């Protein structure tokens, strides 16, 4: 972030007035006591956070584990997807530092992003809540999500819920496994209900009772108006993942904080 404010920025200025006389001419001077701007606050915040880029480093996992376990800094490891946690086979001492969007720690010294959050807003939420001094960018599990694969995996989860969980479907758990936001899963469920493939009854904020009516037909789903909304949501998630994977660390820092 630049320390200069963009042209046209608005400022709150506190000043006091003083009478000044020079060459027998008296005028009123305004003496600035304080200046406030949201942009100035963001610039100061950005200067306090150091973004370290490990995304393209090879064989870094063991070094990361050693660093976190030996560091005296309070650390948090962001991983949303349970399958990624399982595949990494992390030691228990490191697993205790893992968090997701549901349980972001407050006021820790460093955060390690093992994969990308679903959106800019989610990334900012983590930074604003955790308030780290150091952010480590890594990539162990960020891949593009195709809508066909997304619907197919969601269909498999619905079948599992019907067969093994008495039809109770946990949207938050599904969102974590699918690497998307909660509202994206909600949109997909609405789409399947609209096309007559499932029947939904909400049991609480996170769970639905599912009645499976018909097998999921992609051709029928794509003819529904809600399909465009779901496409846009997945497009935004993929766009952020691409940004996370391919943008310089400083660019990510500027975008998220500023």
PDB file of C-alpha atoms in Angstrom:
ATOM      1  CA  UNK A   1       0.000   0.000   0.000  1.00  0.00           C
ATOM      2  CA  UNK A   2       1.192   3.470  -0.770  1.00  0.00           C
ATOM      3  CA  UNK A   3       1.481   5.957   2.052  1.00  0.00           C
ATOM      4  CA  UNK A   4      -0.008   8.600  -0.338  1.00  0.00           C
ATOM      5  CA  UNK A   5      -3.757   8.955  -0.543  1.00  0.00           C
ATOM      6  CA  UNK A   6      -5.436   8.805  -3.964  1.00  0.00           C
ATOM      7  CA  UNK A   7      -6.627  12.070  -5.485  1.00  0.00           C
ATOM      8  CA  UNK A   8     -10.128  12.902  -4.297  1.00  0.00           C
ATOM      9  CA  UNK A   9      -9.854  10.988  -1.008  1.00  0.00           C
ATOM     10  CA  UNK A  10     -11.944  12.327   1.865  1.00  0.00           C
ATOM     11  CA  UNK A  11     -10.313  13.304   5.170  1.00  0.00           C
ATOM     12  CA  UNK A  12     -11.573  14.214   8.625  1.00  0.00           C
ATOM     13  CA  UNK A  13      -9.443  17.111   9.863  1.00  0.00           C
ATOM     14  CA  UNK A  14      -9.349  18.573  13.379  1.00  0.00           C
ATOM     15  CA  UNK A  15      -7.931  22.111  13.460  1.00  0.00           C
ATOM     16  CA  UNK A  16      -7.685  25.167  15.681  1.00  0.00           C
ATOM     17  CA  UNK A  17      -7.715  28.819  14.625  1.00  0.00           C
ATOM     18  CA  UNK A  18      -5.030  31.373  15.379  1.00  0.00           C
ATOM     19  CA  UNK A  19      -4.884  35.096  14.628  1.00  0.00           C
ATOM     20  CA  UNK A  20      -1.682  36.082  12.828  1.00  0.00           C
ATOM     21  CA  UNK A  21      -0.446  39.586  12.002  1.00  0.00           C
ATOM     22  CA  UNK A  22       2.306  40.266   9.447  1.00  0.00           C
ATOM     23  CA  UNK A  23       3.171  43.615   7.851  1.00  0.00           C
ATOM     24  CA  UNK A  24       0.178  45.142   9.610  1.00  0.00           C
ATOM     25  CA  UNK A  25      -2.104  42.588   7.946  1.00  0.00           C
ATOM     26  CA  UNK A  26      -4.085  40.336  10.277  1.00  0.00           C
ATOM     27  CA  UNK A  27      -5.370  36.974   9.066  1.00  0.00           C
ATOM     28  CA  UNK A  28      -6.794  33.794  10.543  1.00  0.00           C
ATOM     29  CA  UNK A  29      -4.655  30.683  10.259  1.00  0.00           C
ATOM     30  CA  UNK A  30      -5.930  27.121  10.573  1.00  0.00           C
ATOM     31  CA  UNK A  31      -3.534  24.864  12.485  1.00  0.00           C
ATOM     32  CA  UNK A  32      -4.066  21.137  11.862  1.00  0.00           C
ATOM     33  CA  UNK A  33      -4.201  19.105  15.087  1.00  0.00           C
ATOM     34  CA  UNK A  34      -5.193  15.699  13.694  1.00  0.00           C
ATOM     35  CA  UNK A  35      -6.106  13.946  10.414  1.00  0.00           C
ATOM     36  CA  UNK A  36      -8.224  10.818  10.075  1.00  0.00           C
ATOM     37  CA  UNK A  37      -8.925   8.657   7.035  1.00  0.00           C
ATOM     38  CA  UNK A  38      -9.975   5.030   6.640  1.00  0.00           C
ATOM     39  CA  UNK A  39      -7.376   4.740   3.877  1.00  0.00           C
ATOM     40  CA  UNK A  40      -4.633   5.970   6.203  1.00  0.00           C
ATOM     41  CA  UNK A  41      -5.649   3.362   8.777  1.00  0.00           C
ATOM     42  CA  UNK A  42      -5.504   0.619   6.157  1.00  0.00           C
ATOM     43  CA  UNK A  43      -2.080   1.772   4.971  1.00  0.00           C
ATOM     44  CA  UNK A  44      -0.749   1.652   8.520  1.00  0.00           C
ATOM     45  CA  UNK A  45      -2.266  -1.798   9.028  1.00  0.00           C
ATOM     46  CA  UNK A  46      -0.682  -3.111   5.828  1.00  0.00           C
ATOM     47  CA  UNK A  47       2.749  -1.874   6.881  1.00  0.00           C
ATOM     48  CA  UNK A  48       2.441  -3.897  10.092  1.00  0.00           C
ATOM     49  CA  UNK A  49       1.833  -7.252   8.330  1.00  0.00           C
ATOM     50  CA  UNK A  50       4.537  -9.205   6.529  1.00  0.00           C
ATOM     51  CA  UNK A  51       3.380 -11.582   3.760  1.00  0.00           C
ATOM     52  CA  UNK A  52       5.777 -14.463   3.084  1.00  0.00           C
ATOM     53  CA  UNK A  53       5.353 -16.481  -0.119  1.00  0.00           C
ATOM     54  CA  UNK A  54       5.960 -20.253  -0.033  1.00  0.00           C
ATOM     55  CA  UNK A  55       3.468 -21.252  -2.734  1.00  0.00           C
ATOM     56  CA  UNK A  56       5.971 -22.422  -5.328  1.00  0.00           C
ATOM     57  CA  UNK A  57       8.521 -23.935  -2.955  1.00  0.00           C
ATOM     58  CA  UNK A  58       9.009 -27.698  -3.225  1.00  0.00           C
ATOM     59  CA  UNK A  59       9.176 -30.163  -0.354  1.00  0.00           C
ATOM     60  CA  UNK A  60       8.311 -27.444   2.132  1.00  0.00           C
ATOM     61  CA  UNK A  61       5.871 -29.316   4.368  1.00  0.00           C
ATOM     62  CA  UNK A  62       8.454 -30.841   6.721  1.00  0.00           C
ATOM     63  CA  UNK A  63      10.193 -27.483   7.081  1.00  0.00           C
ATOM     64  CA  UNK A  64       6.884 -25.783   7.823  1.00  0.00           C
ATOM     65  CA  UNK A  65       6.060 -28.344  10.497  1.00  0.00           C
ATOM     66  CA  UNK A  66       9.483 -27.933  12.139  1.00  0.00           C
ATOM     67  CA  UNK A  67       9.188 -24.158  12.009  1.00  0.00           C
ATOM     68  CA  UNK A  68       5.721 -23.990  13.562  1.00  0.00           C
ATOM     69  CA  UNK A  69       6.535 -26.464  16.315  1.00  0.00           C
ATOM     70  CA  UNK A  70       9.826 -24.749  17.227  1.00  0.00           C
ATOM     71  CA  UNK A  71       8.618 -21.162  16.876  1.00  0.00           C
ATOM     72  CA  UNK A  72       7.782 -19.139  19.965  1.00  0.00           C
ATOM     73  CA  UNK A  73       5.196 -17.187  17.982  1.00  0.00           C
ATOM     74  CA  UNK A  74       1.531 -18.026  18.434  1.00  0.00           C
ATOM     75  CA  UNK A  75       0.434 -19.671  15.196  1.00  0.00           C
ATOM     76  CA  UNK A  76      -2.708 -20.688  13.365  1.00  0.00           C
ATOM     77  CA  UNK A  77      -2.957 -22.971  10.332  1.00  0.00           C
ATOM     78  CA  UNK A  78      -5.888 -22.340   7.997  1.00  0.00           C
ATOM     79  CA  UNK A  79      -7.290 -25.468   6.323  1.00  0.00           C
ATOM     80  CA  UNK A  80     -10.981 -25.685   5.444  1.00  0.00           C
ATOM     81  CA  UNK A  81     -11.109 -29.071   3.722  1.00  0.00           C
ATOM     82  CA  UNK A  82     -11.045 -32.136   6.060  1.00  0.00           C
ATOM     83  CA  UNK A  83      -9.740 -34.311   3.183  1.00  0.00           C
ATOM     84  CA  UNK A  84      -6.691 -32.056   2.869  1.00  0.00           C
ATOM     85  CA  UNK A  85      -5.961 -32.368   6.571  1.00  0.00           C
ATOM     86  CA  UNK A  86      -6.145 -36.140   6.270  1.00  0.00           C
ATOM     87  CA  UNK A  87      -3.925 -36.262   3.170  1.00  0.00           C
ATOM     88  CA  UNK A  88      -1.194 -34.115   4.745  1.00  0.00           C
ATOM     89  CA  UNK A  89      -0.891 -36.478   7.744  1.00  0.00           C
ATOM     90  CA  UNK A  90       0.111 -33.671  10.070  1.00  0.00           C
ATOM     91  CA  UNK A  91       1.394 -34.390  13.592  1.00  0.00           C
ATOM     92  CA  UNK A  92      -1.105 -33.945  16.406  1.00  0.00           C
ATOM     93  CA  UNK A  93       0.758 -30.936  17.802  1.00  0.00           C
ATOM     94  CA  UNK A  94       0.247 -29.119  14.498  1.00  0.00           C
ATOM     95  CA  UNK A  95      -3.342 -30.317  14.080  1.00  0.00           C
ATOM     96  CA  UNK A  96      -4.177 -28.496  17.311  1.00  0.00           C
ATOM     97  CA  UNK A  97      -3.342 -25.212  15.535  1.00  0.00           C
ATOM     98  CA  UNK A  98      -5.640 -25.836  12.548  1.00  0.00           C
ATOM     99  CA  UNK A  99      -8.684 -23.571  12.222  1.00  0.00           C
ATOM    100  CA  UNK A 100     -11.421 -22.911   9.687  1.00  0.00           C
ATOM    101  CA  UNK A 101     -13.784 -20.007   9.016  1.00  0.00           C
ATOM    102  CA  UNK A 102     -16.004 -21.247  11.849  1.00  0.00           C
ATOM    103  CA  UNK A 103     -13.362 -20.919  14.566  1.00  0.00           C
ATOM    104  CA  UNK A 104     -10.840 -18.225  13.595  1.00  0.00           C
ATOM    105  CA  UNK A 105      -8.435 -17.546  16.495  1.00  0.00           C
ATOM    106  CA  UNK A 106      -8.049 -13.972  17.705  1.00  0.00           C
ATOM    107  CA  UNK A 107      -4.836 -11.977  18.064  1.00  0.00           C
ATOM    108  CA  UNK A 108      -2.226 -14.541  17.019  1.00  0.00           C
ATOM    109  CA  UNK A 109       1.199 -13.634  15.674  1.00  0.00           C
ATOM    110  CA  UNK A 110       1.185 -15.613  12.432  1.00  0.00           C
ATOM    111  CA  UNK A 111      -1.268 -17.372  10.140  1.00  0.00           C
ATOM    112  CA  UNK A 112      -0.373 -20.058   7.611  1.00  0.00           C
ATOM    113  CA  UNK A 113      -2.721 -20.494   4.664  1.00  0.00           C
ATOM    114  CA  UNK A 114      -2.318 -24.107   3.563  1.00  0.00           C
ATOM    115  CA  UNK A 115      -5.064 -23.520   0.995  1.00  0.00           C
ATOM    116  CA  UNK A 116      -7.160 -20.619  -0.250  1.00  0.00           C
ATOM    117  CA  UNK A 117     -10.378 -19.462   1.434  1.00  0.00           C
ATOM    118  CA  UNK A 118     -13.465 -19.355  -0.813  1.00  0.00           C
ATOM    119  CA  UNK A 119     -13.454 -15.562  -1.300  1.00  0.00           C
ATOM    120  CA  UNK A 120     -11.784 -12.199  -0.759  1.00  0.00           C
ATOM    121  CA  UNK A 121     -14.222 -11.499   2.077  1.00  0.00           C
ATOM    122  CA  UNK A 122     -13.327 -14.758   3.828  1.00  0.00           C
ATOM    123  CA  UNK A 123      -9.599 -14.025   3.515  1.00  0.00           C
ATOM    124  CA  UNK A 124     -10.154 -10.531   4.954  1.00  0.00           C
ATOM    125  CA  UNK A 125     -12.258 -11.979   7.757  1.00  0.00           C
ATOM    126  CA  UNK A 126      -9.360 -14.227   8.788  1.00  0.00           C
ATOM    127  CA  UNK A 127      -6.841 -11.359   8.709  1.00  0.00           C
ATOM    128  CA  UNK A 128      -9.118  -8.949  10.591  1.00  0.00           C
ATOM    129  CA  UNK A 129      -9.973 -11.509  13.281  1.00  0.00           C
ATOM    130  CA  UNK A 130      -6.588 -13.139  13.794  1.00  0.00           C
ATOM    131  CA  UNK A 131      -4.656  -9.852  13.413  1.00  0.00           C
ATOM    132  CA  UNK A 132      -1.375 -11.596  12.538  1.00  0.00           C
ATOM    133  CA  UNK A 133       1.970  -9.854  12.106  1.00  0.00           C
ATOM    134  CA  UNK A 134       3.117 -12.537   9.640  1.00  0.00           C
ATOM    135  CA  UNK A 135       1.080 -14.278   6.916  1.00  0.00           C
ATOM    136  CA  UNK A 136       2.506 -17.376   5.221  1.00  0.00           C
ATOM    137  CA  UNK A 137       1.053 -18.152   1.786  1.00  0.00           C
ATOM    138  CA  UNK A 138       1.192 -21.812   0.800  1.00  0.00           C
ATOM    139  CA  UNK A 139      -0.650 -24.101  -1.563  1.00  0.00           C
ATOM    140  CA  UNK A 140      -1.413 -27.692  -0.739  1.00  0.00           C
ATOM    141  CA  UNK A 141      -4.985 -27.982  -1.963  1.00  0.00           C
ATOM    142  CA  UNK A 142      -6.339 -25.184  -4.165  1.00  0.00           C
ATOM    143  CA  UNK A 143      -7.778 -26.462  -7.432  1.00  0.00           C
ATOM    144  CA  UNK A 144     -10.461 -25.207  -9.799  1.00  0.00           C
ATOM    145  CA  UNK A 145     -13.986 -26.465  -9.200  1.00  0.00           C
ATOM    146  CA  UNK A 146     -16.029 -27.427 -12.269  1.00  0.00           C
ATOM    147  CA  UNK A 147     -19.773 -27.135 -11.888  1.00  0.00           C
ATOM    148  CA  UNK A 148     -20.385 -30.670 -13.201  1.00  0.00           C
ATOM    149  CA  UNK A 149     -17.964 -32.155 -10.695  1.00  0.00           C
ATOM    150  CA  UNK A 150     -19.403 -29.987  -7.908  1.00  0.00           C
ATOM    151  CA  UNK A 151     -22.979 -31.157  -8.535  1.00  0.00           C
ATOM    152  CA  UNK A 152     -21.832 -34.768  -8.889  1.00  0.00           C
ATOM    153  CA  UNK A 153     -19.986 -34.675  -5.541  1.00  0.00           C
ATOM    154  CA  UNK A 154     -22.926 -32.934  -3.865  1.00  0.00           C
ATOM    155  CA  UNK A 155     -25.257 -35.623  -5.226  1.00  0.00           C
ATOM    156  CA  UNK A 156     -23.027 -38.297  -3.691  1.00  0.00           C
ATOM    157  CA  UNK A 157     -23.154 -36.523  -0.326  1.00  0.00           C
ATOM    158  CA  UNK A 158     -26.951 -36.364  -0.480  1.00  0.00           C
ATOM    159  CA  UNK A 159     -27.127 -40.088  -1.219  1.00  0.00           C
ATOM    160  CA  UNK A 160     -24.832 -40.787   1.724  1.00  0.00           C
ATOM    161  CA  UNK A 161     -26.984 -38.647   4.040  1.00  0.00           C
ATOM    162  CA  UNK A 162     -30.100 -40.505   2.967  1.00  0.00           C
ATOM    163  CA  UNK A 163     -28.518 -43.937   3.344  1.00  0.00           C
ATOM    164  CA  UNK A 164     -26.503 -43.429   6.512  1.00  0.00           C
ATOM    165  CA  UNK A 165     -27.650 -40.279   8.346  1.00  0.00           C
ATOM    166  CA  UNK A 166     -31.447 -40.582   8.219  1.00  0.00           C
ATOM    167  CA  UNK A 167     -31.539 -37.857   5.583  1.00  0.00           C
ATOM    168  CA  UNK A 168     -29.879 -35.223   7.769  1.00  0.00           C
ATOM    169  CA  UNK A 169     -27.597 -33.065   5.636  1.00  0.00           C
ATOM    170  CA  UNK A 170     -25.082 -30.654   7.240  1.00  0.00           C
ATOM    171  CA  UNK A 171     -24.506 -27.703   4.885  1.00  0.00           C
ATOM    172  CA  UNK A 172     -21.420 -26.378   6.695  1.00  0.00           C
ATOM    173  CA  UNK A 173     -19.740 -29.763   6.655  1.00  0.00           C
ATOM    174  CA  UNK A 174     -20.577 -30.149   2.972  1.00  0.00           C
ATOM    175  CA  UNK A 175     -19.172 -26.695   2.181  1.00  0.00           C
ATOM    176  CA  UNK A 176     -15.862 -27.599   3.846  1.00  0.00           C
ATOM    177  CA  UNK A 177     -15.590 -30.870   1.920  1.00  0.00           C
ATOM    178  CA  UNK A 178     -16.487 -29.186  -1.374  1.00  0.00           C
ATOM    179  CA  UNK A 179     -14.165 -26.201  -0.707  1.00  0.00           C
ATOM    180  CA  UNK A 180     -16.913 -23.644  -1.271  1.00  0.00           C
ATOM    181  CA  UNK A 181     -18.889 -21.178   0.811  1.00  0.00           C
ATOM    182  CA  UNK A 182     -21.974 -22.154   2.814  1.00  0.00           C
ATOM    183  CA  UNK A 183     -24.231 -20.043   0.599  1.00  0.00           C
ATOM    184  CA  UNK A 184     -22.950 -21.860  -2.503  1.00  0.00           C
ATOM    185  CA  UNK A 185     -24.153 -25.175  -1.036  1.00  0.00           C
ATOM    186  CA  UNK A 186     -27.455 -23.530  -0.083  1.00  0.00           C
ATOM    187  CA  UNK A 187     -27.837 -22.279  -3.666  1.00  0.00           C
ATOM    188  CA  UNK A 188     -27.152 -25.764  -5.058  1.00  0.00           C
ATOM    189  CA  UNK A 189     -29.715 -27.348  -2.730  1.00  0.00           C
ATOM    190  CA  UNK A 190     -32.278 -24.747  -3.780  1.00  0.00           C
ATOM    191  CA  UNK A 191     -31.516 -25.599  -7.397  1.00  0.00           C
ATOM    192  CA  UNK A 192     -32.041 -29.321  -6.854  1.00  0.00           C
ATOM    193  CA  UNK A 193     -35.266 -28.670  -4.977  1.00  0.00           C
ATOM    194  CA  UNK A 194     -36.511 -26.303  -7.684  1.00  0.00           C
ATOM    195  CA  UNK A 195     -35.991 -28.998 -10.316  1.00  0.00           C
ATOM    196  CA  UNK A 196     -37.892 -31.549  -8.223  1.00  0.00           C
ATOM    197  CA  UNK A 197     -34.915 -33.788  -7.469  1.00  0.00           C
ATOM    198  CA  UNK A 198     -34.922 -33.387  -3.686  1.00  0.00           C
ATOM    199  CA  UNK A 199     -37.299 -32.166  -1.003  1.00  0.00           C
ATOM    200  CA  UNK A 200     -35.835 -29.918   1.712  1.00  0.00           C
ATOM    201  CA  UNK A 201     -36.959 -29.348   5.281  1.00  0.00           C
ATOM    202  CA  UNK A 202     -34.682 -27.199   7.419  1.00  0.00           C
ATOM    203  CA  UNK A 203     -34.096 -28.621  10.900  1.00  0.00           C
ATOM    204  CA  UNK A 204     -31.773 -25.844  12.179  1.00  0.00           C
ATOM    205  CA  UNK A 205     -29.403 -23.172  10.846  1.00  0.00           C
ATOM    206  CA  UNK A 206     -26.942 -25.708   9.418  1.00  0.00           C
ATOM    207  CA  UNK A 207     -28.964 -28.872   8.739  1.00  0.00           C
ATOM    208  CA  UNK A 208     -31.671 -30.022   6.357  1.00  0.00           C
ATOM    209  CA  UNK A 209     -33.768 -33.139   6.352  1.00  0.00           C
ATOM    210  CA  UNK A 210     -33.517 -34.435   2.791  1.00  0.00           C
ATOM    211  CA  UNK A 211     -36.055 -36.523   0.887  1.00  0.00           C
ATOM    212  CA  UNK A 212     -34.563 -37.846  -2.341  1.00  0.00           C
ATOM    213  CA  UNK A 213     -37.125 -37.817  -5.139  1.00  0.00           C
ATOM    214  CA  UNK A 214     -35.226 -38.387  -8.374  1.00  0.00           C
ATOM    215  CA  UNK A 215     -31.625 -38.978  -9.493  1.00  0.00           C
ATOM    216  CA  UNK A 216     -29.780 -35.743 -10.226  1.00  0.00           C
ATOM    217  CA  UNK A 217     -29.927 -34.962 -13.960  1.00  0.00           C
ATOM    218  CA  UNK A 218     -27.369 -32.359 -15.047  1.00  0.00           C
ATOM    219  CA  UNK A 219     -29.223 -31.545 -18.255  1.00  0.00           C
ATOM    220  CA  UNK A 220     -32.385 -30.728 -16.299  1.00  0.00           C
ATOM    221  CA  UNK A 221     -30.468 -28.775 -13.672  1.00  0.00           C
ATOM    222  CA  UNK A 222     -28.809 -26.569 -16.311  1.00  0.00           C
ATOM    223  CA  UNK A 223     -32.209 -25.505 -17.682  1.00  0.00           C
ATOM    224  CA  UNK A 224     -33.188 -23.974 -14.314  1.00  0.00           C
ATOM    225  CA  UNK A 225     -32.817 -20.217 -13.778  1.00  0.00           C
ATOM    226  CA  UNK A 226     -31.006 -20.748 -10.448  1.00  0.00           C
ATOM    227  CA  UNK A 227     -28.256 -22.603 -12.328  1.00  0.00           C
ATOM    228  CA  UNK A 228     -26.854 -19.256 -13.506  1.00  0.00           C
ATOM    229  CA  UNK A 229     -26.592 -18.055  -9.906  1.00  0.00           C
ATOM    230  CA  UNK A 230     -24.713 -21.212  -8.927  1.00  0.00           C
ATOM    231  CA  UNK A 231     -22.399 -20.805 -11.927  1.00  0.00           C
ATOM    232  CA  UNK A 232     -21.605 -17.241 -10.883  1.00  0.00           C
ATOM    233  CA  UNK A 233     -20.833 -18.284  -7.310  1.00  0.00           C
ATOM    234  CA  UNK A 234     -18.441 -21.010  -8.446  1.00  0.00           C
ATOM    235  CA  UNK A 235     -16.888 -18.609 -10.958  1.00  0.00           C
ATOM    236  CA  UNK A 236     -16.152 -16.127  -8.152  1.00  0.00           C
ATOM    237  CA  UNK A 237     -14.612 -18.872  -5.989  1.00  0.00           C
ATOM    238  CA  UNK A 238     -12.420 -20.064  -8.866  1.00  0.00           C
ATOM    239  CA  UNK A 239     -11.437 -16.486  -9.695  1.00  0.00           C
ATOM    240  CA  UNK A 240     -10.247 -15.899  -6.142  1.00  0.00           C
ATOM    241  CA  UNK A 241      -8.349 -19.199  -6.121  1.00  0.00           C
ATOM    242  CA  UNK A 242      -6.603 -18.210  -9.350  1.00  0.00           C
ATOM    243  CA  UNK A 243      -5.780 -14.831  -7.824  1.00  0.00           C
ATOM    244  CA  UNK A 244      -4.443 -16.509  -4.683  1.00  0.00           C
ATOM    245  CA  UNK A 245      -2.312 -18.989  -6.622  1.00  0.00           C
ATOM    246  CA  UNK A 246      -0.899 -16.675  -9.274  1.00  0.00           C
ATOM    247  CA  UNK A 247      -0.694 -13.140  -7.875  1.00  0.00           C
ATOM    248  CA  UNK A 248       2.450 -11.783  -6.185  1.00  0.00           C
ATOM    249  CA  UNK A 249       2.277 -11.759  -2.397  1.00  0.00           C
ATOM    250  CA  UNK A 250       2.340  -7.944  -2.303  1.00  0.00           C
ATOM    251  CA  UNK A 251      -0.630  -7.794  -4.667  1.00  0.00           C
ATOM    252  CA  UNK A 252      -2.599 -10.141  -2.410  1.00  0.00           C
ATOM    253  CA  UNK A 253      -1.641  -8.016   0.580  1.00  0.00           C
ATOM    254  CA  UNK A 254      -2.763  -4.794  -1.124  1.00  0.00           C
ATOM    255  CA  UNK A 255      -6.057  -6.292  -2.268  1.00  0.00           C
ATOM    256  CA  UNK A 256      -7.003  -7.968   1.005  1.00  0.00           C
ATOM    257  CA  UNK A 257      -5.963  -5.191   3.365  1.00  0.00           C
ATOM    258  CA  UNK A 258      -6.351  -2.071   1.266  1.00  0.00           C
TER     259      UNK A 258
END
